[in-house]
Short mmCIF file of C-alpha atoms in Angstrom, two decimals:
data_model
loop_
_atom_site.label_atom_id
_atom_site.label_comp_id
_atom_site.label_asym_id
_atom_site.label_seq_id
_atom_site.Cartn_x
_atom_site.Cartn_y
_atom_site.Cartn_z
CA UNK A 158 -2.48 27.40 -30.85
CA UNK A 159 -1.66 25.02 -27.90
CA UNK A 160 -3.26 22.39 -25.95
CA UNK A 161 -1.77 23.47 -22.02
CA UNK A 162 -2.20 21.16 -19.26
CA UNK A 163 -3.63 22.76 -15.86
CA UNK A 164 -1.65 24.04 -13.43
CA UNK A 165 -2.37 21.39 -10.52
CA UNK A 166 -1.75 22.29 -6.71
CA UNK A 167 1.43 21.93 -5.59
CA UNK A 168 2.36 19.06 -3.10
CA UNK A 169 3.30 20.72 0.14
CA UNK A 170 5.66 19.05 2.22
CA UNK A 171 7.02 20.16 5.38
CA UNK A 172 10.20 19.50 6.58
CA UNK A 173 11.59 18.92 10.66
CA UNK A 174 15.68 17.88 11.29
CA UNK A 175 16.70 17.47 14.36
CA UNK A 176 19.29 15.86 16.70
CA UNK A 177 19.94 15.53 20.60
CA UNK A 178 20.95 19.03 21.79
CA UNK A 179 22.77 17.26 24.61
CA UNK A 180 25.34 17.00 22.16
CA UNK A 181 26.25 20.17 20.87
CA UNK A 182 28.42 21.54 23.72
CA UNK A 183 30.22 18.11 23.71
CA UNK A 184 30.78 17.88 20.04
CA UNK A 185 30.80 21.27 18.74
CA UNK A 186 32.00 20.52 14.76
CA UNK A 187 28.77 17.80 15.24
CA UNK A 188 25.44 20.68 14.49
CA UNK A 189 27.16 22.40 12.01
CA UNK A 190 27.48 19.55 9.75
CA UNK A 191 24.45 17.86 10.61
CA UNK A 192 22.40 21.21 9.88
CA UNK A 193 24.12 21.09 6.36
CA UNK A 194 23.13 18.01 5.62
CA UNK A 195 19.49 19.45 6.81
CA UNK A 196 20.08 21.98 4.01
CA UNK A 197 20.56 19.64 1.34
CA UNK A 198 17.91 17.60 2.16
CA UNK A 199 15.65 20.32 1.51
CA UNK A 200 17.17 21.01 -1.65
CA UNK A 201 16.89 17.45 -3.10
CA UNK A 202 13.27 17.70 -1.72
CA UNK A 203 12.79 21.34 -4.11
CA UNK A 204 13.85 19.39 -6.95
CA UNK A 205 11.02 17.03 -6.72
CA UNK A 206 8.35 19.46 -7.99
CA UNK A 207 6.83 19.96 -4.57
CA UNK A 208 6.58 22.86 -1.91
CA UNK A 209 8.88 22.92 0.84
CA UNK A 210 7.62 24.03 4.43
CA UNK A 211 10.42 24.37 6.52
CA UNK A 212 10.21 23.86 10.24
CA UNK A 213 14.09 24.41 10.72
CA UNK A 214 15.91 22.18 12.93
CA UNK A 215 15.17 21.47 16.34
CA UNK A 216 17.24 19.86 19.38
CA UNK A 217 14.62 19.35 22.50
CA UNK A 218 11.18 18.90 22.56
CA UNK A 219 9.84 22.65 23.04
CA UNK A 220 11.24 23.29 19.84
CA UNK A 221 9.48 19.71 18.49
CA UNK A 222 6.51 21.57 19.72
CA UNK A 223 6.92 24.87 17.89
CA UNK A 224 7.86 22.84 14.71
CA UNK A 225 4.96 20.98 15.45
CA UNK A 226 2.46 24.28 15.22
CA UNK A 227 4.48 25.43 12.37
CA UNK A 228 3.87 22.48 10.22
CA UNK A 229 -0.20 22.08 11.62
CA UNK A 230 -0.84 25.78 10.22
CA UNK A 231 0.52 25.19 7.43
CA UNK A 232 -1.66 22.23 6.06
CA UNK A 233 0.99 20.25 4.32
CA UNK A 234 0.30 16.95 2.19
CA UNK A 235 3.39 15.36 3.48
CA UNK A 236 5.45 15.35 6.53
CA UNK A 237 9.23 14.38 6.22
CA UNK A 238 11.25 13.99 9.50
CA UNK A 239 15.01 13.90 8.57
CA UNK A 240 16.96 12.05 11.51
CA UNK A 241 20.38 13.32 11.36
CA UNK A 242 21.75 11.52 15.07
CA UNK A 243 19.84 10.22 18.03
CA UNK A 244 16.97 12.27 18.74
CA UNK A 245 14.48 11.26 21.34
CA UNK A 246 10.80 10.75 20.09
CA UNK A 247 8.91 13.47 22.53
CA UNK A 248 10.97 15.57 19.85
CA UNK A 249 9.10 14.24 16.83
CA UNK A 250 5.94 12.62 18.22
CA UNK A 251 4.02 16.26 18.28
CA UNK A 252 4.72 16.51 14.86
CA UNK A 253 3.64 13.59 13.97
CA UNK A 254 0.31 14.46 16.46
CA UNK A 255 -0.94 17.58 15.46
CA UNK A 256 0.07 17.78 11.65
CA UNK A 257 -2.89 15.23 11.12
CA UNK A 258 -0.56 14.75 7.61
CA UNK A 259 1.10 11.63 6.21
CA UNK A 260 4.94 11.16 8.29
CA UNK A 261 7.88 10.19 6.42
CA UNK A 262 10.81 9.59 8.36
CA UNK A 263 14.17 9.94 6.68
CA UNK A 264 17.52 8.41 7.75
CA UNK A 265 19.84 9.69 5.54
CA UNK A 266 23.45 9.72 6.64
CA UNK A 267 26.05 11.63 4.84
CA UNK A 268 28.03 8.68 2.97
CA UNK A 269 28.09 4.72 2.08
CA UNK A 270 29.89 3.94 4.87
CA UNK A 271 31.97 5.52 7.93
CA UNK A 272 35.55 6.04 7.91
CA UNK A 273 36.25 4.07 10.85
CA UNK A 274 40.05 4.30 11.41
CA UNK A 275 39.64 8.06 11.32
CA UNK A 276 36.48 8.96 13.21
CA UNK A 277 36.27 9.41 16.69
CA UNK A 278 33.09 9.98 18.49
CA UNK A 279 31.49 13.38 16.90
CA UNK A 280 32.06 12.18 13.66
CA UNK A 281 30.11 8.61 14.18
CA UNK A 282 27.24 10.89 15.55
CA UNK A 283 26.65 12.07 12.46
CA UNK A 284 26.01 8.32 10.81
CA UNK A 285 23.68 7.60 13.41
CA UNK A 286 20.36 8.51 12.23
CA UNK A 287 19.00 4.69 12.14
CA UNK A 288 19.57 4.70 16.12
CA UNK A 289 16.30 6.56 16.82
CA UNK A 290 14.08 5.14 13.34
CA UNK A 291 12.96 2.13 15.78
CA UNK A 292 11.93 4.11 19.03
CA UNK A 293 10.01 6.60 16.40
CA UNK A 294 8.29 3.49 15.23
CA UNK A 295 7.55 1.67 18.48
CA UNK A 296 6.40 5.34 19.55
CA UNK A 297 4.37 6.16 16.57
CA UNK A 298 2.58 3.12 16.71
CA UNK A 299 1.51 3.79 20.67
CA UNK A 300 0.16 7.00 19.68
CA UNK A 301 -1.50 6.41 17.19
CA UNK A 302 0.49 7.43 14.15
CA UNK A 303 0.87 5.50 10.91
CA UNK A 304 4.92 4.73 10.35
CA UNK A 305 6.68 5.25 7.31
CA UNK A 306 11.11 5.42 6.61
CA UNK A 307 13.48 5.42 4.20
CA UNK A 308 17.22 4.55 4.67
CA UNK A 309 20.02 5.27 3.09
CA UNK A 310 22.46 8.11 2.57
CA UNK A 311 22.46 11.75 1.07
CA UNK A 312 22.96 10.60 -2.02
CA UNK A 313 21.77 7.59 -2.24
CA UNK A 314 19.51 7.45 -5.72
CA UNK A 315 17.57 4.85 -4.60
CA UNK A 316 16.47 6.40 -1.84
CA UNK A 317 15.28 9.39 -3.27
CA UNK A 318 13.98 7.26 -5.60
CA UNK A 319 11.70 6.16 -2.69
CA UNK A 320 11.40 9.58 -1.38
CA UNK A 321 9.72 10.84 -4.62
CA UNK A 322 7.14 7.86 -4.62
CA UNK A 323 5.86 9.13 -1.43
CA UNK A 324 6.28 12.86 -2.57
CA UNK A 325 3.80 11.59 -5.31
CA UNK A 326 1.39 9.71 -3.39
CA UNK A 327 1.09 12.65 -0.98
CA UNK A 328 -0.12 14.56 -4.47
CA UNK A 329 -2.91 11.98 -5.23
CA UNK A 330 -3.88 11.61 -1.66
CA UNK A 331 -3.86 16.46 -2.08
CA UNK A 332 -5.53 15.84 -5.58
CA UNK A 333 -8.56 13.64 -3.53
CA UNK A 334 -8.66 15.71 -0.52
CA UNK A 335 -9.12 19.16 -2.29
CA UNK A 336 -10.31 17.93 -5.48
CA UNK A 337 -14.15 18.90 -6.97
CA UNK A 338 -15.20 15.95 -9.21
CA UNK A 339 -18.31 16.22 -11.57
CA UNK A 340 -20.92 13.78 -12.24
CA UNK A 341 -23.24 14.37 -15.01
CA UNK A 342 -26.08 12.61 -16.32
CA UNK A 343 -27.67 8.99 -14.85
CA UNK A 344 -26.24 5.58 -14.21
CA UNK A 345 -26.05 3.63 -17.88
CA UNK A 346 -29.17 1.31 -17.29
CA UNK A 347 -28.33 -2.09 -16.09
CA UNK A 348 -24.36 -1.13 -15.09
CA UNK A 349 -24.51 -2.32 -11.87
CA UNK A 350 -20.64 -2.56 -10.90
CA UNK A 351 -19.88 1.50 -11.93
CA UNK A 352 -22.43 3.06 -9.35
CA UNK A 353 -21.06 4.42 -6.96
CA UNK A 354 -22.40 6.39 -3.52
CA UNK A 355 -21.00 10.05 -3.56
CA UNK A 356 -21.33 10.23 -0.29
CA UNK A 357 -18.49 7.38 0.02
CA UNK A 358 -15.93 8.88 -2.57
CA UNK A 359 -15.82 12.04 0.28
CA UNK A 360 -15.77 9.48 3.18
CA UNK A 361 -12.74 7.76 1.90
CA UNK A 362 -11.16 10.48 0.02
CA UNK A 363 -12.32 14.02 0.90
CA UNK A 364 -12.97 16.42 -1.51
CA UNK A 365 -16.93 17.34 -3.46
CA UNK A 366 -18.23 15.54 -5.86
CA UNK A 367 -20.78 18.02 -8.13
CA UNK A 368 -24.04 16.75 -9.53
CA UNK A 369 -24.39 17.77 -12.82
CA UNK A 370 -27.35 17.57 -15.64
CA UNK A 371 -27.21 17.45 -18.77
CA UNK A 372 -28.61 21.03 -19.12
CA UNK A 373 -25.70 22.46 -17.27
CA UNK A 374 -24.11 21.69 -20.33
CA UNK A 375 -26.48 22.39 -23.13
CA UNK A 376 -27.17 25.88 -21.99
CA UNK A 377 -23.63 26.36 -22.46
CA UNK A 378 -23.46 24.77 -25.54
CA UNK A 379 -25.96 26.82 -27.13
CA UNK A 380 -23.70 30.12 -25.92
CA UNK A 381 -20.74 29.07 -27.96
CA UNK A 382 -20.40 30.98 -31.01
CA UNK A 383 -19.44 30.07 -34.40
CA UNK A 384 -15.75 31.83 -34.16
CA UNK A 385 -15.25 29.70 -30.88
CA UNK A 386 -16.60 26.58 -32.63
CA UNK A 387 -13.64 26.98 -35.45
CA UNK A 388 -11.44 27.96 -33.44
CA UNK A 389 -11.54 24.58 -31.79
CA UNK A 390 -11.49 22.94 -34.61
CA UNK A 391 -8.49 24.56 -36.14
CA UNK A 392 -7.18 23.41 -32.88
CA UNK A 393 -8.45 19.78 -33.19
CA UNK A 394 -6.50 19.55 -36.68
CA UNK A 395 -3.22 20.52 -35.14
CA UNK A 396 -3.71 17.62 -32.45
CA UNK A 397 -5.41 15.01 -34.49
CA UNK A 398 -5.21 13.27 -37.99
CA UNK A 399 -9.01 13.41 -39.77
CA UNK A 400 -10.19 10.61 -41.53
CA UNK A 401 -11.77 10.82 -44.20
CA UNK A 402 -15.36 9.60 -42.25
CA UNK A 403 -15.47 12.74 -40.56
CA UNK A 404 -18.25 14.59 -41.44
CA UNK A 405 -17.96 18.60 -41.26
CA UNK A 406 -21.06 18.95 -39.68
CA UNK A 407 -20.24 16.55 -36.76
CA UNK A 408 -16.49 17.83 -36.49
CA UNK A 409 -17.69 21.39 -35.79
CA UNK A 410 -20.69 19.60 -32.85
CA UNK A 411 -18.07 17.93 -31.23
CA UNK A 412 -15.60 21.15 -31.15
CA UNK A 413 -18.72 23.41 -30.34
CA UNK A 414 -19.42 20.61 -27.41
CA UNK A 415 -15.84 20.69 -26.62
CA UNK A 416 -15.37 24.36 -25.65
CA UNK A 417 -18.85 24.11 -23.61
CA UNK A 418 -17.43 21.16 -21.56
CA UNK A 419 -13.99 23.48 -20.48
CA UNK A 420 -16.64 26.20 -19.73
CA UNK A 421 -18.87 23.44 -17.27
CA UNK A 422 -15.62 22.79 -16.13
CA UNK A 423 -14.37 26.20 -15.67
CA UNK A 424 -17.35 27.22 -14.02
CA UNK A 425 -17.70 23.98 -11.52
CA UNK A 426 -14.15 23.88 -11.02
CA UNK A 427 -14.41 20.40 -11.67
CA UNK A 428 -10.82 18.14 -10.96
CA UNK A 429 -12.26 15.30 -13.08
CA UNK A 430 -15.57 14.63 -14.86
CA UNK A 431 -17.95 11.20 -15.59
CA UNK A 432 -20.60 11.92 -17.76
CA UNK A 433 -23.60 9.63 -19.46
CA UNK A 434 -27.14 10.15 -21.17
CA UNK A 435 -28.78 8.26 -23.07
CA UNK A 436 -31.62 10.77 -24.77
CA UNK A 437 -33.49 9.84 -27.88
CA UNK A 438 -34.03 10.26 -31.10
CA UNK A 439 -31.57 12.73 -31.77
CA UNK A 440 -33.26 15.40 -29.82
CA UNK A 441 -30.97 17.90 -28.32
CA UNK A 442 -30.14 15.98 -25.25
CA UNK A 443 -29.21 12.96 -27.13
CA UNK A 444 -27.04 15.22 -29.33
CA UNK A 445 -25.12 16.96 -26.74
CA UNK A 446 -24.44 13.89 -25.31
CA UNK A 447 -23.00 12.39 -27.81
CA UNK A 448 -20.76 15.36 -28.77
CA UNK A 449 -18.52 14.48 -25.76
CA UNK A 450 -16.03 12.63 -27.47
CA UNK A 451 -13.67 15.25 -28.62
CA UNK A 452 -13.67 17.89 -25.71
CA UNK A 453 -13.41 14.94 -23.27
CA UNK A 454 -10.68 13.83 -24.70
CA UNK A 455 -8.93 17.32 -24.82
CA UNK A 456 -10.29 17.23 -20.99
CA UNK A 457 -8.31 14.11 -20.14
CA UNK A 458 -5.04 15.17 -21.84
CA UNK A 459 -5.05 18.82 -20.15
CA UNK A 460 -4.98 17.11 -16.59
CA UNK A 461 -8.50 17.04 -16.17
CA UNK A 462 -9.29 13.16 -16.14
CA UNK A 463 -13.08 12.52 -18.11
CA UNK A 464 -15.15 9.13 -18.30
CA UNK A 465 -18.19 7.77 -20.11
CA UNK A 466 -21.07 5.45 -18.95
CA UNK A 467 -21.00 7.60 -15.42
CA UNK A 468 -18.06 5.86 -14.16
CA UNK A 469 -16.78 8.15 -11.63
CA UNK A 470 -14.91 5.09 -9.80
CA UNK A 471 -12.72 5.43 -13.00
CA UNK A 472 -12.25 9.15 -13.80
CA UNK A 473 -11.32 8.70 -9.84
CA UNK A 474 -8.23 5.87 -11.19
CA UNK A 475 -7.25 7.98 -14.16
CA UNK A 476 -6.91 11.07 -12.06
CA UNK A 477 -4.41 8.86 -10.12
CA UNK A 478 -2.74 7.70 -13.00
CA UNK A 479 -2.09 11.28 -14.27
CA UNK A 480 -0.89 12.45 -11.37
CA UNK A 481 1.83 9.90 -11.17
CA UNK A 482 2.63 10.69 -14.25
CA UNK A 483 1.39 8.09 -16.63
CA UNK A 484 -1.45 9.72 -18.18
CA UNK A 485 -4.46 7.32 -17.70
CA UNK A 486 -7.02 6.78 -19.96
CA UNK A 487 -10.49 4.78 -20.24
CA UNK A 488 -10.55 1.36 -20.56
CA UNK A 489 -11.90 -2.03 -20.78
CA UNK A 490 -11.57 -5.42 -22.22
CA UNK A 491 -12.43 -6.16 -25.98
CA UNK A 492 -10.88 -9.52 -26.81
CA UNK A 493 -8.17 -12.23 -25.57
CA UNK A 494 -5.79 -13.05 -28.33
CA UNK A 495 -4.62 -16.78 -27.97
CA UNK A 496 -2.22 -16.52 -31.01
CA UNK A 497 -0.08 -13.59 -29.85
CA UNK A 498 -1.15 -14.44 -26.13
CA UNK A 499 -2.01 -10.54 -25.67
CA UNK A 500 -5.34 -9.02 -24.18
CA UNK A 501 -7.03 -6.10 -26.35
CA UNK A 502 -8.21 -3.48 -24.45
CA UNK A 503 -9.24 0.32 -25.15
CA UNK A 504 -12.75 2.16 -25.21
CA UNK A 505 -14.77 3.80 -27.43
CA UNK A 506 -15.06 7.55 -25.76
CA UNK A 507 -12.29 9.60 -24.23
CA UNK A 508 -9.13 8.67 -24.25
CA UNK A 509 -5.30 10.80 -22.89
CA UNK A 510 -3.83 12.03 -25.83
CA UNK A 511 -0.42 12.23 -24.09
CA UNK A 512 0.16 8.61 -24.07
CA UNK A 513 -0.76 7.75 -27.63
CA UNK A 514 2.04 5.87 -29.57
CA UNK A 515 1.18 8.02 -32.60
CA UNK A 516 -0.97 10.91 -33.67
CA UNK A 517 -4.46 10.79 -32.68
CA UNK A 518 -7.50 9.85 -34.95
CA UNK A 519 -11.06 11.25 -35.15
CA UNK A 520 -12.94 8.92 -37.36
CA UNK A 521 -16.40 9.47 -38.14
CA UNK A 522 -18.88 6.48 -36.78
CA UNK A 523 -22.13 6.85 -37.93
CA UNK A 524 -23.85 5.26 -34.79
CA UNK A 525 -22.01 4.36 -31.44
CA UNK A 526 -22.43 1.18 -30.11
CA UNK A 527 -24.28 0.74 -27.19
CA UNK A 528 -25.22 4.16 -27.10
CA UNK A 529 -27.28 6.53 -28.54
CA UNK A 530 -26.30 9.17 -31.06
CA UNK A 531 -23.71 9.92 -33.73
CA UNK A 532 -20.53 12.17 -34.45
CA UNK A 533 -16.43 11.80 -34.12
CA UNK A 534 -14.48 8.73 -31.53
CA UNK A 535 -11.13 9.19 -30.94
CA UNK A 536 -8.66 6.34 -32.09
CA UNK A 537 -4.75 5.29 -31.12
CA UNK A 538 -2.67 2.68 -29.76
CA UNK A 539 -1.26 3.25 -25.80
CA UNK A 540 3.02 3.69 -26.20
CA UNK A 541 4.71 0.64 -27.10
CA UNK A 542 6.06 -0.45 -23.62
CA UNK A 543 5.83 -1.32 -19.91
CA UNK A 544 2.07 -0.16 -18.82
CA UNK A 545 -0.31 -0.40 -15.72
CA UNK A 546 -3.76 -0.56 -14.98
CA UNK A 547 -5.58 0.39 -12.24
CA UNK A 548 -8.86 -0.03 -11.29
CA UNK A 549 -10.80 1.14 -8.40
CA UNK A 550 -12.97 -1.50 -6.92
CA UNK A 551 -15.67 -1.16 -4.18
CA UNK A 552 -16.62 -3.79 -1.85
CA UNK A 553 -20.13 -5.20 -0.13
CA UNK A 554 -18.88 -3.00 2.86
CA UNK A 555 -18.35 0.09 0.94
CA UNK A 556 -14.96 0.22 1.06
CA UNK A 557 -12.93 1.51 -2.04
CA UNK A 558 -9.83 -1.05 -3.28
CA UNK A 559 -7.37 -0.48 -6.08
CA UNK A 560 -6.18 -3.50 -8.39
CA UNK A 561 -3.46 -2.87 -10.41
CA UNK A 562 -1.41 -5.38 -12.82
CA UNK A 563 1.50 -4.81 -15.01
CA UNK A 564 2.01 -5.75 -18.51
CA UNK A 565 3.63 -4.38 -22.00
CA UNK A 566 1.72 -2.78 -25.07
CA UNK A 567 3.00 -4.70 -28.51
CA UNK A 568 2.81 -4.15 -32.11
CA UNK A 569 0.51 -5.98 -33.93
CA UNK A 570 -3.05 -5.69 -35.89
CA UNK A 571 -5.76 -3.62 -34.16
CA UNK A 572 -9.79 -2.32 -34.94
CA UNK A 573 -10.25 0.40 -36.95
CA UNK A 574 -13.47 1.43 -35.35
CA UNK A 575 -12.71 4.33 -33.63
CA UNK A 576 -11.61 2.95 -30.18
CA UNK A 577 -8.74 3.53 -28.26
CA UNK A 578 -7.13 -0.08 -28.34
CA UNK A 579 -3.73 -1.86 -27.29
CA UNK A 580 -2.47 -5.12 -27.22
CA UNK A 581 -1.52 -5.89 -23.82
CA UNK A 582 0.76 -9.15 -23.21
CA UNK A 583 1.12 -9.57 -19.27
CA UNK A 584 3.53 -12.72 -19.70
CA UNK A 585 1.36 -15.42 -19.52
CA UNK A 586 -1.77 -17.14 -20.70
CA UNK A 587 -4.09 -14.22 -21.05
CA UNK A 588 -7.39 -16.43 -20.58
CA UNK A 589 -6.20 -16.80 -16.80
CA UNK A 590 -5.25 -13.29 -16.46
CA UNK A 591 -8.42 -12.10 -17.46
CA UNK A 592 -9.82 -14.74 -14.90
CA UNK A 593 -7.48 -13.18 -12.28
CA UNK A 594 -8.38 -9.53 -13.09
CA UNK A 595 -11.96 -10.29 -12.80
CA UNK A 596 -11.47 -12.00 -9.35
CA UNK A 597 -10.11 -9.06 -7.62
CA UNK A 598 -13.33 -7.17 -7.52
CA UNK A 599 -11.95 -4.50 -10.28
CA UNK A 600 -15.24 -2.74 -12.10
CA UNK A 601 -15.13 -3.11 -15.82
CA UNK A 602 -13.78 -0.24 -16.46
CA UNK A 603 -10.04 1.08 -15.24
CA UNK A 604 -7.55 3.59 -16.02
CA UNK A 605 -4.57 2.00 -18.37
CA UNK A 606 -1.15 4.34 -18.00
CA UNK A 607 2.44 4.25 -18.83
CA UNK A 608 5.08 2.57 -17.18
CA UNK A 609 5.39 0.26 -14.43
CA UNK A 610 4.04 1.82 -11.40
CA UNK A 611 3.06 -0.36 -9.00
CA UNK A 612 5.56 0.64 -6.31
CA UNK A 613 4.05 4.16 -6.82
CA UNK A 614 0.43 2.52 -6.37
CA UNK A 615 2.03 1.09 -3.23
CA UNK A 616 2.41 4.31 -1.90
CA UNK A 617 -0.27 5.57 -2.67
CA UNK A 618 -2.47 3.07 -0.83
CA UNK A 619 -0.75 3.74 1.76
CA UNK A 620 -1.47 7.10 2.10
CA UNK A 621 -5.32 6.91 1.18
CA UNK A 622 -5.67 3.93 3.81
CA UNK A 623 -6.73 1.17 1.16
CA UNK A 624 -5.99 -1.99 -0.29
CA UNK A 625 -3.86 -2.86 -3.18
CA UNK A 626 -4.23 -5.90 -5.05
CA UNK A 627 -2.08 -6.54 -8.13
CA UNK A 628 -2.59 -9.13 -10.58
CA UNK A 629 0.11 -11.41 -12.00
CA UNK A 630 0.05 -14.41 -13.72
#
């Protein structure tokens, strides 16, 4: 028995060479070449887990224009233009136009540097891809069209690091525009900073966001049968380490909760999920919502991003954060630590199993703090290493930000309280970095993921239109 991520989308990018066909009759070795390098720019671009569209290679602008259709019909997430030589940019600017996708123009030439004593004419052509990058950008611009490039050479690993940054981003900004996101339950009273307009989340972003109620989930609860219930749990003690506060009874609620939740989510065809209620004196309601823990959790590390207290700002970040890669999982602040100078952060709740530095715990808490209700919390320390947060903030305007900062989870003494928690040391005095994180309008909750991924975040604000801010100290 295994726990198997989804199956996400696929990034679809489509893909446009071209040169001036003026040349061709004067330099006839000159297309051949340049349509090979065409050829293994689309294979680099295969490698990068993403769907290639391609348009073929084009040499006037009729043929820009048919490319142009091509790439519009087929709704891709990213649109690369590889400049091989001097093209003009009617050639381009229709693809650019009509695509209404994210353009990334590539000028990739075929080595480090020209032989110069040995080329003649024909053979320069072919290392002259930067010639047209500024009248595409001048040209973009006056139409309307946001500019993006990267230079370098075929195989140039830096560039394609580049490349796959924006490969990614194009995902998240695919994972927004067709993604379904749940929202179950009310507001925690009082929690002013995490509520957030639907309405805006499909302005800025695209996609649905679901209202959900806690019913949707209890009927489904009720439906799961006993053989279901232990078959989650047998599945739960592959994944996790119990401690000995687990009680049986609350084990098999949270698994019997658990398989309900991938049903609600089954059903909805929910991308992520933010959940709260509050309920009372441990009448069913109050019972089922508690029982998230567990199934959330399972939720998150499948590729299916869940957070308490109704914060579907964050469940928004951590969906970002796994699509980059770097799992994501719900957090906030606990304490500053002026010994070790390192901030302790985690959350009770759901938490992404993938980027746990050791096997998961479900301890047993006899009341949850803050919250109503009883059962099993998840518990583990982030990966020792470079990490990122990201928050998504919302201004007086409306407008959706994301703050990120950059730090490294260390060793040292932790709760045993069944929270996720890490010891984060961001290089300086973490009194003023908590000052500075608050300042830049983050809620107070955010998505904490491996590795240092800012210059993915940068991307990805790109594409979605917003602001990064990133915190250092």
């Amino acid at each position: 028995m295994t726990l198997e991520r989804i199956t996400p989308r696929r990034t679809r990018v489509g893909l446009v060479a071209g040169g001036l066909g003026a040349y061709w009759p004067q330099f006839p070795e000159l297309l051949p070449q340049l349509q090979a390098s065409a050829r293994r720019v689309a294979e680099r671009l295969s490698a990068l887990d993403c769907e290639v569209v391609d348009a073929g290679f084009v040499s006037d602008e009729r043929e820009g224009a048919a490319a142009a259709e091509k790439l519009r019909v087929a709704d891709c997430d990213l649109i690369i233009g590889f400049l091989t030589t001097y093209l003009t940019s009617s050639m381009l600017a229709p693809v650019a136009q009509r695509s209404g996708s994210p353009v990334l123009l590539l000028n990739l030439q075929p080595t480090e540097a020209m032989d110069h004593a040995n080329f003649d004419t024909g053979a320069w052509l072919a290392y002259c891809g930067a010639c047209p990058l500024p009248e595409m950008a001048n040209a973009f611009r006056r139409v309307g069209v946001e500019f993006r490039s990267v230079s370098g050479y075929l195989e140039d690993e830096r560039a394609w690091t580049r490349v796959e940054r924006w490969i990614k981003a194009a995902g998240v900004r695919a994972a927004f525009r067709h993604g379904r996101h749940g929202l179950l339950g009310h507001l925690y009273p009082g929690m002013m900073d995490v509520a957030t307009d639907p309405t805006l989340v499909t302005a800025q972003f695209g996609g649905h966001v679901e209202i959900l109620e806690i019913d949707d989930l209890r009927v489904r609860v009720e439906k799961v049968t006993d053989d279901e219930t232990k078959a989650r749990m047998d599945l739960a003690k592959e994944i996790f380490e119990l401690d000995d506060s687990v009680v049986e009874e609350d084990f098999a609620w949270g698994a019997r909760v658990s398989v309900a939740l991938d049903r609600l989510v089954e059903d909805f065809s929910l991308d992520t999920l933010a959940y709260y209620h509050r309920g009372l004196d441990g009448e069913t309601h109050e019972r089922v919502g508690a029982g998230f823990i567990l199934g959330a959790s399972l939720l998150t590390a499948r590729g299916i991003p869940a957070a308490g207290e109704f914060e579907l700002r964050n469940s928004l970040a951590m969906l970002v954060m796994d699509r980059l890669g770097a799992g994501g999982s719900f957090t906030e602040l606990q304490a500053l630590n002026f010994r070790d100078n390192v901030v302790e952060m985690g959350h009770d709740g759901p938490a992404h199993l993938a980027i746990s530095a050791r096997r998961p715990l479900l301890r047993g808490l006899g009341v949850y703090h803050g919250k109503r209700g009883w059962g099993v919390s998840v518990e583990f320390d982030v990966k020792h290493g470079p990490v990122t947060l990201l928050g998504l903030g919302q201004e007086r305007d409306g407008r959706f930000t994301l703050v990120a900062s950059e730090g490294e989870v260390v060793p040292g003494p932790l709760l045993e309280i069944g929270n996720t928690t890490s010891r984060v040391d961001f290089g300086g005095n973490p009194g003023e970095w908590t000052d500075a994180w608050s300042a830049a309008g983050v809620n107070h909750h955010w998505a904490l993921g491996t590795g240092h991924r800012v210059p993915e975040l940068e991307a990805v604000a790109d594409l979605l239109g917003l602001e990064l801010r990133v915190v250092r100290v």
